[in-house]
Amino acid sequence: MAPPNVAPSHTKPSANRNVKHVVLGDLLFQTWYQSIYPEDLVSKDTDRLYVCRWCFRYSCDTDAYAKHTRVCENRTTPPGTKVYDHGGYAVWEVDGEDHKLFAQNLSLFAKLFLDHKSVFFDVASFLYYLLTFTDPDDPENYYILGFFSKEKLSWDANNLACILIFPPYQHKQLGKLLMGVSYKLSDWEKDGGLIGGPEKPLSEMGRKSYSRFWEERIARYLLVRGSDPADVEDSSQQKSKPSKSSRKKHPHEVMTVQDIGLATGMLTEDVITALKGMGVVEPTTPTKKRKANQDSGEPDDGETVMIRKSDVLEWAKAHHVTLQDPVRDEGFLGRWAPRDTPEISDSESGEGDE
């Protein structure tokens, strides 16, 4: 077997981890944290653990590992049901109750790179969503790049419990793809759907990742609503001198934080976090009525602020944000697929026989 490629590490590993390195397919990379692999199979000071890149079964023996990879039942396709497919990337839903061993092995592997999450054996109450990539030139070969999990029933309306992009594939915007998919799968756009967010508290890395994801999500909503993203980007690149008419006051639209949350599927607290992080919120001069209420001590309806589209656009440019959502509606399959435009019958179109 050829020596595996070495993937760089971007996190300082913990000193007390029980596995120092893992081999996943043809990749060798360093672990970050300890995982509770059975000690009779994985010793406390294992230098290299071999993990099947299709089913996450593990072994310290290279011969046993090689033998398994030749007959792994997931060699040609992941377990579960495909729910998203676009541009070579696909997401597969795996029920922890139906694929218990797979979910347990995936959780044990993920713990090597997650500090706080520790769900290994109670997998039946979770759904797992695998992110895979298939090269169009090699359609029989796929790679699992990461995953997220969520509870089947969350009393806190969490749309995600745990998320991980495997270290060799990080820093490629793939986490944002999974986050976007998690919001779509929560059915917040449909009657009876839930508006939610990730399980909290978030880790420091999770907080940074989600803050940026929320900021980009709101920027796209405020800039693109009802428009083609390409048209918005093209118009923003025009540098012609504004005419006198263009310098007139533009009509403003009044909306609440709750309105933005309803339109994006985000919790109110997450909308506020994103807007503050973007730095595009301006205080407004209170009206006479509001000022009178403040002076008299009467309750106020809430603080009014201003958000200029030009500021949001400048923020998007400065942070190299593309206005095209990385998650495409046309990529969803099954019950999440976009509804086709209903056909118009002859009687409805007025073109029927007289």
Tab-separated table of C-alpha atoms in Angstrom:
chain	number	residue	atom	x	y	z
A	1	MET	CA	0.000	0.000	0.000
A	2	ALA	CA	1.411	3.383	-1.024
A	3	PRO	CA	2.207	5.854	1.758
A	4	PRO	CA	-0.719	8.218	2.329
A	5	ASN	CA	-0.572	11.924	1.658
A	6	VAL	CA	-0.177	14.145	4.698
A	7	ALA	CA	-2.853	16.772	5.304
A	8	PRO	CA	-1.880	19.906	7.246
A	9	SER	CA	-3.350	20.585	10.679
A	10	HIS	CA	-4.753	24.012	11.622
A	11	THR	CA	-5.534	23.339	15.294
A	12	LYS	CA	-3.119	22.741	18.144
A	13	PRO	CA	-3.686	19.128	19.241
A	14	SER	CA	-4.488	18.176	22.815
A	15	ALA	CA	-1.626	16.520	24.691
A	16	ASN	CA	-3.734	13.713	26.203
A	17	ARG	CA	-5.376	12.389	23.030
A	18	ASN	CA	-5.296	8.597	22.653
A	19	VAL	CA	-4.857	8.548	18.851
A	20	LYS	CA	-2.130	10.716	17.356
A	21	HIS	CA	-2.841	10.291	13.619
A	22	VAL	CA	-5.540	8.797	11.418
A	23	VAL	CA	-5.394	7.375	7.921
A	24	LEU	CA	-8.616	8.111	6.045
A	25	GLY	CA	-8.448	6.685	2.541
A	26	ASP	CA	-5.125	7.928	1.178
A	27	LEU	CA	-4.871	10.837	3.640
A	28	LEU	CA	-2.805	10.888	6.815
A	29	PHE	CA	-3.486	13.714	9.256
A	30	GLN	CA	-3.129	14.610	12.905
A	31	THR	CA	-5.968	14.295	15.406
A	32	TRP	CA	-6.929	17.120	17.766
A	33	TYR	CA	-8.722	15.546	20.731
A	34	GLN	CA	-9.342	12.260	22.497
A	35	SER	CA	-12.099	9.859	21.475
A	36	ILE	CA	-13.441	6.920	23.480
A	37	TYR	CA	-12.519	4.073	21.171
A	38	PRO	CA	-12.608	0.685	22.973
A	39	GLU	CA	-9.236	0.179	24.654
A	40	ASP	CA	-9.120	-3.495	23.669
A	41	LEU	CA	-9.089	-2.382	20.009
A	42	VAL	CA	-7.360	1.004	20.238
A	43	SER	CA	-4.708	1.494	22.905
A	44	LYS	CA	-4.267	4.712	24.882
A	45	ASP	CA	-1.163	5.651	22.905
A	46	THR	CA	-1.979	4.758	19.302
A	47	ASP	CA	0.201	6.531	16.774
A	48	ARG	CA	-1.820	5.655	13.677
A	49	LEU	CA	-5.433	4.524	13.350
A	50	TYR	CA	-6.746	3.321	9.993
A	51	VAL	CA	-10.320	4.417	9.273
A	52	CYS	CA	-12.445	3.335	6.318
A	53	ARG	CA	-13.421	6.427	4.349
A	54	TRP	CA	-16.786	4.910	3.418
A	55	CYS	CA	-18.110	3.428	6.683
A	56	PHE	CA	-15.617	4.691	9.332
A	57	ARG	CA	-14.782	1.246	10.679
A	58	TYR	CA	-11.368	1.370	12.272
A	59	SER	CA	-8.332	-0.804	12.889
A	60	CYS	CA	-4.748	-0.472	14.033
A	61	ASP	CA	-3.767	-3.328	11.718
A	62	THR	CA	-2.918	-2.347	8.144
A	63	ASP	CA	-3.727	-5.790	6.714
A	64	ALA	CA	-7.168	-5.900	8.339
A	65	TYR	CA	-7.821	-2.361	7.136
A	66	ALA	CA	-6.808	-3.157	3.551
A	67	LYS	CA	-8.924	-6.314	3.535
A	68	HIS	CA	-11.992	-4.436	4.748
A	69	THR	CA	-11.710	-1.609	2.205
A	70	ARG	CA	-11.819	-4.161	-0.622
A	71	VAL	CA	-15.213	-5.470	0.494
A	72	CYS	CA	-16.820	-2.480	2.275
A	73	GLU	CA	-20.533	-2.453	1.477
A	74	ASN	CA	-20.500	1.345	1.185
A	75	ARG	CA	-17.779	1.476	-1.473
A	76	THR	CA	-20.117	2.591	-4.257
A	77	THR	CA	-22.748	4.593	-2.387
A	78	PRO	CA	-23.264	6.002	1.116
A	79	PRO	CA	-26.028	4.667	3.345
A	80	GLY	CA	-29.304	6.531	3.622
A	81	THR	CA	-31.189	8.757	1.185
A	82	LYS	CA	-29.849	11.522	-1.022
A	83	VAL	CA	-31.590	14.831	-0.226
A	84	TYR	CA	-29.381	17.285	-2.135
A	85	ASP	CA	-27.252	17.078	-5.276
A	86	HIS	CA	-25.641	19.985	-7.100
A	87	GLY	CA	-22.296	20.596	-8.755
A	88	GLY	CA	-20.791	17.292	-7.668
A	89	TYR	CA	-21.691	17.855	-4.005
A	90	ALA	CA	-24.434	15.771	-2.433
A	91	VAL	CA	-25.990	15.436	1.009
A	92	TRP	CA	-27.260	12.090	2.281
A	93	GLU	CA	-29.658	11.641	5.190
A	94	VAL	CA	-28.734	8.702	7.431
A	95	ASP	CA	-31.071	7.604	10.218
A	96	GLY	CA	-29.053	6.638	13.292
A	97	GLU	CA	-31.648	4.034	14.204
A	98	ASP	CA	-31.428	2.298	10.822
A	99	HIS	CA	-27.630	2.535	10.531
A	100	LYS	CA	-26.527	2.311	14.143
A	101	LEU	CA	-22.983	0.971	13.638
A	102	PHE	CA	-22.244	3.497	10.898
A	103	ALA	CA	-23.475	6.379	13.081
A	104	GLN	CA	-21.468	5.189	16.097
A	105	ASN	CA	-18.266	4.830	14.079
A	106	LEU	CA	-18.801	8.243	12.473
A	107	SER	CA	-19.326	9.804	15.916
A	108	LEU	CA	-16.179	8.184	17.325
A	109	PHE	CA	-14.160	9.469	14.379
A	110	ALA	CA	-15.665	12.964	14.632
A	111	LYS	CA	-14.790	13.207	18.331
A	112	LEU	CA	-11.105	13.180	17.349
A	113	PHE	CA	-11.714	16.713	16.006
A	114	LEU	CA	-14.462	18.007	18.310
A	115	ASP	CA	-13.767	19.137	21.843
A	116	HIS	CA	-17.194	19.039	23.480
A	117	LYS	CA	-19.591	16.848	21.504
A	118	SER	CA	-19.848	13.298	22.831
A	119	VAL	CA	-22.846	11.427	21.370
A	120	PHE	CA	-21.606	7.933	20.520
A	121	PHE	CA	-24.150	5.345	21.532
A	122	ASP	CA	-27.514	7.144	21.665
A	123	VAL	CA	-27.497	7.510	17.894
A	124	ALA	CA	-31.059	6.266	17.314
A	125	SER	CA	-32.525	9.670	18.190
A	126	PHE	CA	-30.364	11.502	15.630
A	127	LEU	CA	-30.282	12.046	11.887
A	128	TYR	CA	-26.901	12.394	10.195
A	129	TYR	CA	-26.340	14.336	6.989
A	130	LEU	CA	-23.213	13.377	5.042
A	131	LEU	CA	-21.590	15.805	2.619
A	132	THR	CA	-20.036	13.940	-0.302
A	133	PHE	CA	-18.211	14.912	-3.467
A	134	THR	CA	-18.168	12.891	-6.675
A	135	ASP	CA	-15.873	13.793	-9.546
A	136	PRO	CA	-17.897	13.785	-12.806
A	137	ASP	CA	-14.934	12.099	-14.506
A	138	ASP	CA	-15.003	9.307	-11.917
A	139	PRO	CA	-18.689	8.819	-11.002
A	140	GLU	CA	-18.104	5.491	-9.248
A	141	ASN	CA	-15.825	7.072	-6.645
A	142	TYR	CA	-17.077	9.422	-3.932
A	143	TYR	CA	-15.564	11.144	-0.901
A	144	ILE	CA	-17.245	11.961	2.416
A	145	LEU	CA	-16.060	15.462	3.320
A	146	GLY	CA	-17.963	16.048	6.548
A	147	PHE	CA	-21.396	15.902	8.133
A	148	PHE	CA	-23.848	17.466	10.508
A	149	SER	CA	-26.277	15.796	12.872
A	150	LYS	CA	-29.542	16.880	14.423
A	151	GLU	CA	-32.046	15.469	16.868
A	152	LYS	CA	-35.180	13.963	15.379
A	153	LEU	CA	-37.181	15.811	18.024
A	154	SER	CA	-35.685	18.989	19.458
A	155	TRP	CA	-37.668	20.860	22.083
A	156	ASP	CA	-35.460	23.900	21.456
A	157	ALA	CA	-36.109	23.858	17.678
A	158	ASN	CA	-32.431	23.183	16.963
A	159	ASN	CA	-31.800	22.489	13.288
A	160	LEU	CA	-28.275	21.223	13.966
A	161	ALA	CA	-26.580	19.496	16.900
A	162	CYS	CA	-23.060	18.929	15.608
A	163	ILE	CA	-21.164	19.873	12.453
A	164	LEU	CA	-17.720	18.905	11.204
A	165	ILE	CA	-15.836	19.265	7.957
A	166	PHE	CA	-12.951	16.813	8.110
A	167	PRO	CA	-9.576	18.598	8.481
A	168	PRO	CA	-8.233	17.884	4.955
A	169	TYR	CA	-11.298	19.595	3.444
A	170	GLN	CA	-11.628	22.615	5.723
A	171	HIS	CA	-11.303	26.263	4.622
A	172	LYS	CA	-13.181	25.568	1.381
A	173	GLN	CA	-16.555	27.109	2.371
A	174	LEU	CA	-18.062	23.636	2.787
A	175	GLY	CA	-19.267	24.345	6.316
A	176	LYS	CA	-21.483	27.137	4.971
A	177	LEU	CA	-22.959	24.696	2.483
A	178	LEU	CA	-23.946	22.306	5.274
A	179	MET	CA	-25.279	25.138	7.443
A	180	GLY	CA	-27.454	26.328	4.574
A	181	VAL	CA	-28.759	22.818	3.988
A	182	SER	CA	-29.615	22.481	7.690
A	183	TYR	CA	-31.840	25.566	7.502
A	184	LYS	CA	-33.595	24.318	4.372
A	185	LEU	CA	-34.276	20.897	5.886
A	186	SER	CA	-35.922	22.473	8.937
A	187	ASP	CA	-38.880	23.347	6.656
A	188	TRP	CA	-39.071	26.878	8.084
A	189	GLU	CA	-40.508	28.138	4.788
A	190	LYS	CA	-43.545	25.850	5.029
A	191	ASP	CA	-46.636	25.950	7.210
A	192	GLY	CA	-45.897	24.140	10.440
A	193	GLY	CA	-42.144	24.405	9.926
A	194	LEU	CA	-39.781	25.581	12.636
A	195	ILE	CA	-37.503	28.585	12.796
A	196	GLY	CA	-34.431	27.547	14.711
A	197	GLY	CA	-30.678	27.419	14.756
A	198	PRO	CA	-27.727	25.374	15.950
A	199	GLU	CA	-27.596	23.822	19.393
A	200	LYS	CA	-26.124	26.249	21.905
A	201	PRO	CA	-23.834	27.181	23.507
A	202	LEU	CA	-21.532	27.228	20.501
A	203	SER	CA	-17.825	26.568	20.723
A	204	GLU	CA	-15.501	29.453	19.913
A	205	MET	CA	-14.915	28.063	16.421
A	206	GLY	CA	-18.633	27.412	15.991
A	207	ARG	CA	-19.514	30.942	17.075
A	208	LYS	CA	-17.155	32.478	14.526
A	209	SER	CA	-18.367	30.196	11.738
A	210	TYR	CA	-22.043	30.787	12.413
A	211	SER	CA	-21.649	34.542	12.878
A	212	ARG	CA	-20.133	34.798	9.415
A	213	PHE	CA	-22.761	32.479	7.941
A	214	TRP	CA	-25.597	34.549	9.463
A	215	GLU	CA	-24.045	37.804	8.252
A	216	GLU	CA	-23.793	36.535	4.681
A	217	ARG	CA	-27.326	35.125	4.821
A	218	ILE	CA	-28.779	38.479	5.883
A	219	ALA	CA	-26.671	40.405	3.354
A	220	ARG	CA	-28.054	38.261	0.537
A	221	TYR	CA	-31.592	38.740	1.793
A	222	LEU	CA	-31.334	42.530	2.039
A	223	LEU	CA	-29.576	42.955	-1.307
A	224	VAL	CA	-31.088	40.298	-3.540
A	225	ARG	CA	-34.768	40.107	-2.559
A	226	GLY	CA	-36.779	39.787	-5.756
A	227	SER	CA	-33.712	40.336	-7.953
A	228	ASP	CA	-31.218	38.200	-9.808
A	229	PRO	CA	-27.941	38.050	-7.810
A	230	ALA	CA	-25.963	38.583	-11.023
A	231	ASP	CA	-27.899	41.782	-11.785
A	232	VAL	CA	-27.209	43.157	-8.308
A	233	GLU	CA	-23.487	42.398	-8.589
A	234	ASP	CA	-23.296	43.933	-12.084
A	235	SER	CA	-25.010	47.139	-10.994
A	236	SER	CA	-22.723	47.430	-7.969
A	237	GLN	CA	-19.663	47.380	-10.229
A	238	GLN	CA	-20.787	50.364	-12.298
A	239	LYS	CA	-18.676	53.366	-11.361
A	240	SER	CA	-20.451	56.108	-13.300
A	241	LYS	CA	-20.910	59.437	-11.499
A	242	PRO	CA	-24.333	59.596	-9.895
A	243	SER	CA	-26.766	62.061	-11.424
A	244	LYS	CA	-28.730	64.621	-9.452
A	245	SER	CA	-31.825	62.460	-9.653
A	246	SER	CA	-29.965	59.480	-8.202
A	247	ARG	CA	-28.958	61.576	-5.202
A	248	LYS	CA	-32.552	62.051	-4.182
A	249	LYS	CA	-33.794	60.341	-1.077
A	250	HIS	CA	-34.715	56.765	-1.819
A	251	PRO	CA	-37.909	55.343	-0.349
A	252	HIS	CA	-37.219	53.368	2.781
A	253	GLU	CA	-38.812	50.162	3.953
A	254	VAL	CA	-39.726	49.507	7.550
A	255	MET	CA	-39.161	46.010	8.870
A	256	THR	CA	-38.546	44.416	12.225
A	257	VAL	CA	-35.851	42.026	13.316
A	258	GLN	CA	-38.597	39.420	13.488
A	259	ASP	CA	-39.451	40.104	9.831
A	260	ILE	CA	-35.864	39.385	8.812
A	261	GLY	CA	-35.899	36.225	10.904
A	262	LEU	CA	-39.113	35.008	9.287
A	263	ALA	CA	-37.672	35.667	5.828
A	264	THR	CA	-34.378	33.887	6.489
A	265	GLY	CA	-35.435	31.169	8.940
A	266	MET	CA	-33.207	32.670	11.639
A	267	LEU	CA	-33.884	33.228	15.314
A	268	THR	CA	-34.265	36.861	16.395
A	269	GLU	CA	-31.175	36.642	18.602
A	270	ASP	CA	-29.118	35.347	15.665
A	271	VAL	CA	-30.342	38.179	13.415
A	272	ILE	CA	-29.249	40.721	16.030
A	273	THR	CA	-25.852	39.023	16.393
A	274	ALA	CA	-25.317	39.180	12.634
A	275	LEU	CA	-26.377	42.814	12.190
A	276	LYS	CA	-24.125	43.941	15.030
A	277	GLY	CA	-21.240	41.939	13.618
A	278	MET	CA	-21.659	43.524	10.184
A	279	GLY	CA	-21.508	47.030	11.645
A	280	VAL	CA	-24.191	48.362	9.290
A	281	VAL	CA	-26.718	49.481	11.900
A	282	GLU	CA	-27.159	53.238	12.374
A	283	PRO	CA	-29.216	54.819	15.162
A	284	THR	CA	-32.011	57.120	14.039
A	285	THR	CA	-33.277	60.361	15.514
A	286	PRO	CA	-36.335	59.545	17.627
A	287	THR	CA	-39.662	60.977	16.524
A	288	LYS	CA	-41.440	63.543	18.691
A	289	LYS	CA	-43.847	60.881	19.919
A	290	ARG	CA	-41.024	58.476	20.771
A	291	LYS	CA	-39.094	61.241	22.529
A	292	ALA	CA	-42.179	62.195	24.521
A	293	ASN	CA	-42.649	58.573	25.568
A	294	GLN	CA	-39.028	58.381	26.662
A	295	ASP	CA	-39.346	61.590	28.693
A	296	SER	CA	-42.574	60.442	30.347
A	297	GLY	CA	-41.274	56.972	31.077
A	298	GLU	CA	-43.950	55.270	28.969
A	299	PRO	CA	-43.021	51.926	27.357
A	300	ASP	CA	-41.490	52.097	23.881
A	301	ASP	CA	-42.223	49.761	20.986
A	302	GLY	CA	-38.506	49.152	20.472
A	303	GLU	CA	-35.431	50.887	19.164
A	304	THR	CA	-35.561	52.053	15.556
A	305	VAL	CA	-32.381	51.830	13.513
A	306	MET	CA	-31.399	52.388	9.897
A	307	ILE	CA	-29.626	49.966	7.576
A	308	ARG	CA	-28.463	51.351	4.246
A	309	LYS	CA	-28.259	48.969	1.312
A	310	SER	CA	-25.096	50.731	0.182
A	311	ASP	CA	-23.439	49.880	3.508
A	312	VAL	CA	-24.498	46.247	3.225
A	313	LEU	CA	-23.133	46.112	-0.315
A	314	GLU	CA	-19.825	47.625	0.793
A	315	TRP	CA	-19.631	45.065	3.594
A	316	ALA	CA	-20.258	42.269	1.095
A	317	LYS	CA	-17.518	43.578	-1.202
A	318	ALA	CA	-15.019	43.990	1.631
A	319	HIS	CA	-15.629	40.414	2.796
A	320	HIS	CA	-15.691	38.941	-0.726
A	321	VAL	CA	-19.241	37.660	-0.335
A	322	THR	CA	-20.896	36.323	-3.463
A	323	LEU	CA	-24.578	37.172	-3.633
A	324	GLN	CA	-25.420	33.797	-5.151
A	325	ASP	CA	-26.426	31.460	-2.336
A	326	PRO	CA	-24.076	28.438	-2.254
A	327	VAL	CA	-27.101	26.243	-1.536
A	328	ARG	CA	-29.227	25.966	-4.671
A	329	ASP	CA	-32.937	25.277	-4.356
A	330	GLU	CA	-32.878	23.197	-7.530
A	331	GLY	CA	-30.428	20.810	-5.872
A	332	PHE	CA	-32.904	19.526	-3.292
A	333	LEU	CA	-34.587	16.198	-3.876
A	334	GLY	CA	-37.653	14.389	-2.588
A	335	ARG	CA	-40.029	16.351	-0.404
A	336	TRP	CA	-37.597	19.273	-0.283
A	337	ALA	CA	-37.487	19.676	-4.061
A	338	PRO	CA	-38.914	22.947	-5.429
A	339	ARG	CA	-42.510	22.625	-6.418
A	340	ASP	CA	-43.029	22.689	-10.161
A	341	THR	CA	-45.119	25.475	-11.569
A	342	PRO	CA	-48.630	24.038	-11.889
A	343	GLU	CA	-49.788	23.445	-15.400
A	344	ILE	CA	-52.641	25.658	-16.626
A	345	SER	CA	-55.575	23.696	-17.928
A	346	ASP	CA	-57.347	24.625	-21.134
A	347	SER	CA	-60.355	25.936	-19.229
A	348	GLU	CA	-58.145	28.152	-17.048
A	349	SER	CA	-56.141	29.527	-19.955
A	350	GLY	CA	-59.178	30.554	-21.961
A	351	GLU	CA	-57.923	28.627	-24.969
A	352	GLY	CA	-60.317	25.701	-24.716
A	353	ASP	CA	-62.925	24.723	-27.261
A	354	GLU	CA	-65.890	27.042	-27.456
